[in-house]
PDB file of C-alpha atoms in Angstrom:
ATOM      1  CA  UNK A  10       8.258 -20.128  -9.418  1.00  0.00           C
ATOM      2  CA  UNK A  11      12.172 -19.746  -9.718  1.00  0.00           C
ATOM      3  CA  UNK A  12      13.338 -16.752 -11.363  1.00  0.00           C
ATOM      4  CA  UNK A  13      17.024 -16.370 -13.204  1.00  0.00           C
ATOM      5  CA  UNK A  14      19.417 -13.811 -12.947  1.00  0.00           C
ATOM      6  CA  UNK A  15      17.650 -12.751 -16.403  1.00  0.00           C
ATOM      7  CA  UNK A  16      14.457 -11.992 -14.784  1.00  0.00           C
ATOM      8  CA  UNK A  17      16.037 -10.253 -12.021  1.00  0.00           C
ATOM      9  CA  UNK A  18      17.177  -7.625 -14.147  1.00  0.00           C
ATOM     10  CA  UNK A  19      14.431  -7.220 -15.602  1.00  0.00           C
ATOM     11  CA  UNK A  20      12.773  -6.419 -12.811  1.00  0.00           C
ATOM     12  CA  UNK A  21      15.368  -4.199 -11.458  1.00  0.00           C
ATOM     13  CA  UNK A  22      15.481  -2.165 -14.032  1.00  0.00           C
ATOM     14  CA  UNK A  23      11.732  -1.869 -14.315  1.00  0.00           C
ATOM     15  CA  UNK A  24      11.327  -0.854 -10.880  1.00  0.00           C
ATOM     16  CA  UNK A  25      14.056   1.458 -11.756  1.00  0.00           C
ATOM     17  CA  UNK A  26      12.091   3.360 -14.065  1.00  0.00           C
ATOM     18  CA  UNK A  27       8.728   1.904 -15.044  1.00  0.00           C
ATOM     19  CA  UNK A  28       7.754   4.316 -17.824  1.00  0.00           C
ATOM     20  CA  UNK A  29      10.603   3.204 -19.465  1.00  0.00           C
ATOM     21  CA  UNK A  30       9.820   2.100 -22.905  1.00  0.00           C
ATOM     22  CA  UNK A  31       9.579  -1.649 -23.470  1.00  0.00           C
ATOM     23  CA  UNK A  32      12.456  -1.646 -26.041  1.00  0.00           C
ATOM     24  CA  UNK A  33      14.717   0.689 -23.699  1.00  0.00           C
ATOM     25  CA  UNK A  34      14.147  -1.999 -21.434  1.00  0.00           C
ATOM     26  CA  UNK A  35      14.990  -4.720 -22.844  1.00  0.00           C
ATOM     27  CA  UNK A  36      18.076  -2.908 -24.281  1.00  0.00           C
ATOM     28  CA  UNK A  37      18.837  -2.029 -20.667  1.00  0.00           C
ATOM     29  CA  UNK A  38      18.624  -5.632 -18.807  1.00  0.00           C
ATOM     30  CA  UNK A  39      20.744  -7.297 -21.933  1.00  0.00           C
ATOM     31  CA  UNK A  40      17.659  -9.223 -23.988  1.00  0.00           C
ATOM     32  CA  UNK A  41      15.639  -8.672 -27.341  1.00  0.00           C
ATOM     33  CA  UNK A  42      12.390  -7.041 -27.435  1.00  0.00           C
ATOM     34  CA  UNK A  43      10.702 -10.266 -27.898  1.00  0.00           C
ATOM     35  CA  UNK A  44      12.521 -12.128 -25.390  1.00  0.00           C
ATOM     36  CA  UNK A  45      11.044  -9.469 -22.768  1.00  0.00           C
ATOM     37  CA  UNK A  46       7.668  -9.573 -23.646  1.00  0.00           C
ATOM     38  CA  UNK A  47       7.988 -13.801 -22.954  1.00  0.00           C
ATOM     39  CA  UNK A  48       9.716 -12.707 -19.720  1.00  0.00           C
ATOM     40  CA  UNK A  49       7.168 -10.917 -18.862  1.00  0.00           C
ATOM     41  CA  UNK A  50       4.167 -12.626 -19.595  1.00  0.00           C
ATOM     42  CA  UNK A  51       5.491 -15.542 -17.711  1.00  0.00           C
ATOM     43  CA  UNK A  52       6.111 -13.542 -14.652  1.00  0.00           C
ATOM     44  CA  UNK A  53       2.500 -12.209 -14.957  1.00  0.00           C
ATOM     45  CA  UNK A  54       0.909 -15.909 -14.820  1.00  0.00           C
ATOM     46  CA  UNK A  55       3.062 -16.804 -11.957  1.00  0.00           C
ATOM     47  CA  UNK A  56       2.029 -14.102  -9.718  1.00  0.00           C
ATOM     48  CA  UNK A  57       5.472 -12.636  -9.711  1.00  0.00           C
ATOM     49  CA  UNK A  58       4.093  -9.675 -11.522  1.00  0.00           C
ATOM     50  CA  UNK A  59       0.857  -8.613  -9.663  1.00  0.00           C
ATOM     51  CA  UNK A  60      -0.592  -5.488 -11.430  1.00  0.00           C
ATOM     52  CA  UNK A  61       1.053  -2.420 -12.981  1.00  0.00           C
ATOM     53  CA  UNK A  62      -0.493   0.729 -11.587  1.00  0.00           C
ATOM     54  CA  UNK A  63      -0.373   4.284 -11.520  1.00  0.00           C
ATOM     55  CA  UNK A  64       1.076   5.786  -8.211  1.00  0.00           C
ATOM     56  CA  UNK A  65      -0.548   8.863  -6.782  1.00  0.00           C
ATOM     57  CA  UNK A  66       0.740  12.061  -5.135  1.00  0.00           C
ATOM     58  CA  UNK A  67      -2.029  12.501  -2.473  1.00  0.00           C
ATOM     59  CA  UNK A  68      -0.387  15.781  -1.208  1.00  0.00           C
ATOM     60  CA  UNK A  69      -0.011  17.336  -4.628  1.00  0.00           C
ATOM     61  CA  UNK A  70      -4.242  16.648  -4.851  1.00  0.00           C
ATOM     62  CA  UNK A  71      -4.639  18.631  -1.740  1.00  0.00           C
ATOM     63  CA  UNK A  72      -4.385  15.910   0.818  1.00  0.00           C
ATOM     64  CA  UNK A  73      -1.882  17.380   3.317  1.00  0.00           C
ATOM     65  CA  UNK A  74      -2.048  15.109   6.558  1.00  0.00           C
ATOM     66  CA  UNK A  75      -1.181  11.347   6.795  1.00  0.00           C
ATOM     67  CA  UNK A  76      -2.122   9.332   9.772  1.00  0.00           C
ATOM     68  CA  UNK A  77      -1.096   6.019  11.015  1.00  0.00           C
ATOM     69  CA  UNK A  78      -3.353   4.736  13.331  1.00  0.00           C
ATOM     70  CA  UNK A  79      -2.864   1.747  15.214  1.00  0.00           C
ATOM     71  CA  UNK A  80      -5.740  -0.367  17.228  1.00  0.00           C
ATOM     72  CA  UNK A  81      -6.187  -3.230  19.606  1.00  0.00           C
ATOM     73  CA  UNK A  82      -9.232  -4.538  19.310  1.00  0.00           C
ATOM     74  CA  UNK A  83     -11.741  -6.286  21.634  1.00  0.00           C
ATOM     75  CA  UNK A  84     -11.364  -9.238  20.644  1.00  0.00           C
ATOM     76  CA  UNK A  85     -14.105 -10.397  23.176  1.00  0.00           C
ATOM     77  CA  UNK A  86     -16.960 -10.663  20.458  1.00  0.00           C
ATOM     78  CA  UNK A  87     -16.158 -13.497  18.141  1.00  0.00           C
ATOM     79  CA  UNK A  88     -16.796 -11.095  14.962  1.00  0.00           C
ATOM     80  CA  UNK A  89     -14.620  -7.962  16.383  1.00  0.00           C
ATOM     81  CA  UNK A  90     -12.172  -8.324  13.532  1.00  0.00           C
ATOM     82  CA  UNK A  91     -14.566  -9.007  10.359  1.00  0.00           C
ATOM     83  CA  UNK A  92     -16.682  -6.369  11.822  1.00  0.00           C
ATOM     84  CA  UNK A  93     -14.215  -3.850  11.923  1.00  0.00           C
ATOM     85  CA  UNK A  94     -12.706  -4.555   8.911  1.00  0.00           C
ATOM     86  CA  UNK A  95     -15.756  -3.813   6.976  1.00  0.00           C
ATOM     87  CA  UNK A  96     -16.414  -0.861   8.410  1.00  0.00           C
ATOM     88  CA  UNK A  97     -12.921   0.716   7.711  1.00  0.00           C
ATOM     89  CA  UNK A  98     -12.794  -0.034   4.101  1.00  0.00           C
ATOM     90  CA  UNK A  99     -15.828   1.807   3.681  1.00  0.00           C
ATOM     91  CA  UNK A 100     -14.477   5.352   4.738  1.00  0.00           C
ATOM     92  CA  UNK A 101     -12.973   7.021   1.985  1.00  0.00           C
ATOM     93  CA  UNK A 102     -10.346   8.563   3.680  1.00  0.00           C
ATOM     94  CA  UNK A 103      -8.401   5.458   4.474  1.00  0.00           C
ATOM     95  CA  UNK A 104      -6.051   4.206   2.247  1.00  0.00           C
ATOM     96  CA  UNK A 105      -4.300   1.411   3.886  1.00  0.00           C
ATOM     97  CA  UNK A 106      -5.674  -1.625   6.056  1.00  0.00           C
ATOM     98  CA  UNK A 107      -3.186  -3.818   7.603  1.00  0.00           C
ATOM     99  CA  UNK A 108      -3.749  -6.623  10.198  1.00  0.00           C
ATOM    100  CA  UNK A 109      -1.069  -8.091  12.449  1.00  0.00           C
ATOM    101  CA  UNK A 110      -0.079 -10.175  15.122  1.00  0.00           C
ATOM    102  CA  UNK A 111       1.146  -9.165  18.320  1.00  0.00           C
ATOM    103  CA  UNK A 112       0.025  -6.602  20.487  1.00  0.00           C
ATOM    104  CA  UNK A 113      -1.948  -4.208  17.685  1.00  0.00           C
ATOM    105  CA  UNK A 114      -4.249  -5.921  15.361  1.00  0.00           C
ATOM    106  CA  UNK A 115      -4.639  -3.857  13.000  1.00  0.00           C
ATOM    107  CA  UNK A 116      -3.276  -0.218  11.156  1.00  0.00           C
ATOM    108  CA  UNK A 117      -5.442   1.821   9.153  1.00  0.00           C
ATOM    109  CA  UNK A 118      -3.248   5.009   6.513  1.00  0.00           C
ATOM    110  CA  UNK A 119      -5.823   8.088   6.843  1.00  0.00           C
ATOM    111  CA  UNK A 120      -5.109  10.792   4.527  1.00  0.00           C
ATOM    112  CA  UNK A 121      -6.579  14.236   4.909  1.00  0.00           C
ATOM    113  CA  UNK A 122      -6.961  17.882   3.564  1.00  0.00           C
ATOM    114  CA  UNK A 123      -5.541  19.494   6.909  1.00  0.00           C
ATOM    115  CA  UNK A 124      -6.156  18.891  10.657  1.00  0.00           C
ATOM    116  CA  UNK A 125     -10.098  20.177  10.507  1.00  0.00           C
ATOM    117  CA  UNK A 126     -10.446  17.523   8.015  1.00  0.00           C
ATOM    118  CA  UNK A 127      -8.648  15.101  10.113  1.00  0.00           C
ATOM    119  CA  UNK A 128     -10.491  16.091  13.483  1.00  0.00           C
ATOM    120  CA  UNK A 129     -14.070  15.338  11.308  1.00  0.00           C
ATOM    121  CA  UNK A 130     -12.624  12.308  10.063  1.00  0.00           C
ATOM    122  CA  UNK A 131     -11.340  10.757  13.563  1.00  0.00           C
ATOM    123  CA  UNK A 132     -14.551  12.351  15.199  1.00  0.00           C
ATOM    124  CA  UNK A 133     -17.437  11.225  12.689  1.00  0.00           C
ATOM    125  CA  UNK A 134     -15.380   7.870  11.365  1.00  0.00           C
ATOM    126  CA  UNK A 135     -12.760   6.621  12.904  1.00  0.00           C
ATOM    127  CA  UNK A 136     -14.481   7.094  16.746  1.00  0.00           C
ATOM    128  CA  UNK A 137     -17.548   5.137  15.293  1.00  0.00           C
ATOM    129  CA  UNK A 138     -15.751   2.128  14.280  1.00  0.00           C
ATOM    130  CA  UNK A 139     -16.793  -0.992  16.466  1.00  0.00           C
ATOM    131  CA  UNK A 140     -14.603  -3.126  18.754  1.00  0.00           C
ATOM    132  CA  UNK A 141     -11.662  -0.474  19.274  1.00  0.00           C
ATOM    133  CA  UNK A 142     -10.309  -1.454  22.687  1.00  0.00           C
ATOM    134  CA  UNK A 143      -6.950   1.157  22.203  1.00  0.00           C
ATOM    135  CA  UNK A 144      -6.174   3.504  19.338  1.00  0.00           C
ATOM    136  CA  UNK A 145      -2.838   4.976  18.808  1.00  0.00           C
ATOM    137  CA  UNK A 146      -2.214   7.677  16.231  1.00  0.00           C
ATOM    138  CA  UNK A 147       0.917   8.393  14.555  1.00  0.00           C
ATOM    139  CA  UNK A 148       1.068  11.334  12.181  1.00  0.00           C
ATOM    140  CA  UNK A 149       3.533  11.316   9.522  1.00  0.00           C
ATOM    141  CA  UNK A 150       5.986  14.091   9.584  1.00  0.00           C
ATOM    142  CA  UNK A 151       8.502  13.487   6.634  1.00  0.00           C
ATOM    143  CA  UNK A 152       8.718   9.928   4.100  1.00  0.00           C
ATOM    144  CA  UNK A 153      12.676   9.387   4.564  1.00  0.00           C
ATOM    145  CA  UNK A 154      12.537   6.074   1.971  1.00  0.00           C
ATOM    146  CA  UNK A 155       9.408   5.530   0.218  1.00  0.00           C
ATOM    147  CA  UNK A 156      10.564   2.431  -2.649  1.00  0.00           C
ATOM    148  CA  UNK A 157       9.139  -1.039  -3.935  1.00  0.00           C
ATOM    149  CA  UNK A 158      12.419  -1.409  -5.237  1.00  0.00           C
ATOM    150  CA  UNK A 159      13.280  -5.197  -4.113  1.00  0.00           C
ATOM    151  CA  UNK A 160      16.938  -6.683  -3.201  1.00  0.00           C
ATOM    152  CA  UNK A 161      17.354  -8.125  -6.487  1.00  0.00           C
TER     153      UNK A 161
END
């Protein structure tokens, strides 16, 4: 789907501030009410516009320690990455599963209440996973950018 200059800021704005009333909104990107709604409903069925969601402060609900962990996998067994995979979505601690290419396969964001918390939670979880050839942890010290603001 092509979007205009129209829709782009739209979306800028939104991104901007999304609790921003709907008719603040369309005020602020130059359009009527109306006109944003159809703007936006379109961008919904194309895919453009995913899901609206509510964004979470996981420190402020006691979660104090974020962990990037990075693994290689053995990549020997023909399920390695399937097996894996289903095994880290189902500890409740992680928040983030990315695969890649190149020489780590696949990151997993760990949140946790403080280091005891982490320690049971590499120890009883993240240990136990199958297929872990390497594991590399990087623990977040400070978020310098944090935006899903686009270059629109």
């Amino acid at each position: 789907m092509s979007i205009d200059d129209t829709d782009r800021r739209i979306l800028r704005h939104w991104l901007a501030e999304p609790d921003l009333p709907r008719a603040d909104l369309a005020a602020r990107a130059g359009v009527t009410t109306a006109t944003l709604w159809r703007r936006l409903d379109r961008l919904r069925e194309s895919g453009v516009i995913r899901a609206e969601r509510a964004v979470i402060d996981w420190r402020r609900l006691g979660y104090e320690v974020e962990v990037s962990l990075r693994f290689t996998l053995d990549k020997t067994y023909p399920r390695a990455f399937d097996e894996f995979l289903d095994q880290a979505r189902e500890v409740p601690e992680v928040v983030g599963v990315e695969t890649f290419l190149g020489r780590v396969d696949v990151r997993l964001n760990v949140i946790a209440r403080d280091m005891a918390h982490w320690q049971e939670i590499y120890r009883a979880r993240i240990l136990t996973l199958p297929h872990i050839s390497d594991i590399e942890a990087l623990m977040l010290v400070s978020t310098i950018k944090e935006t899903e603001a686009l270059p629109l």
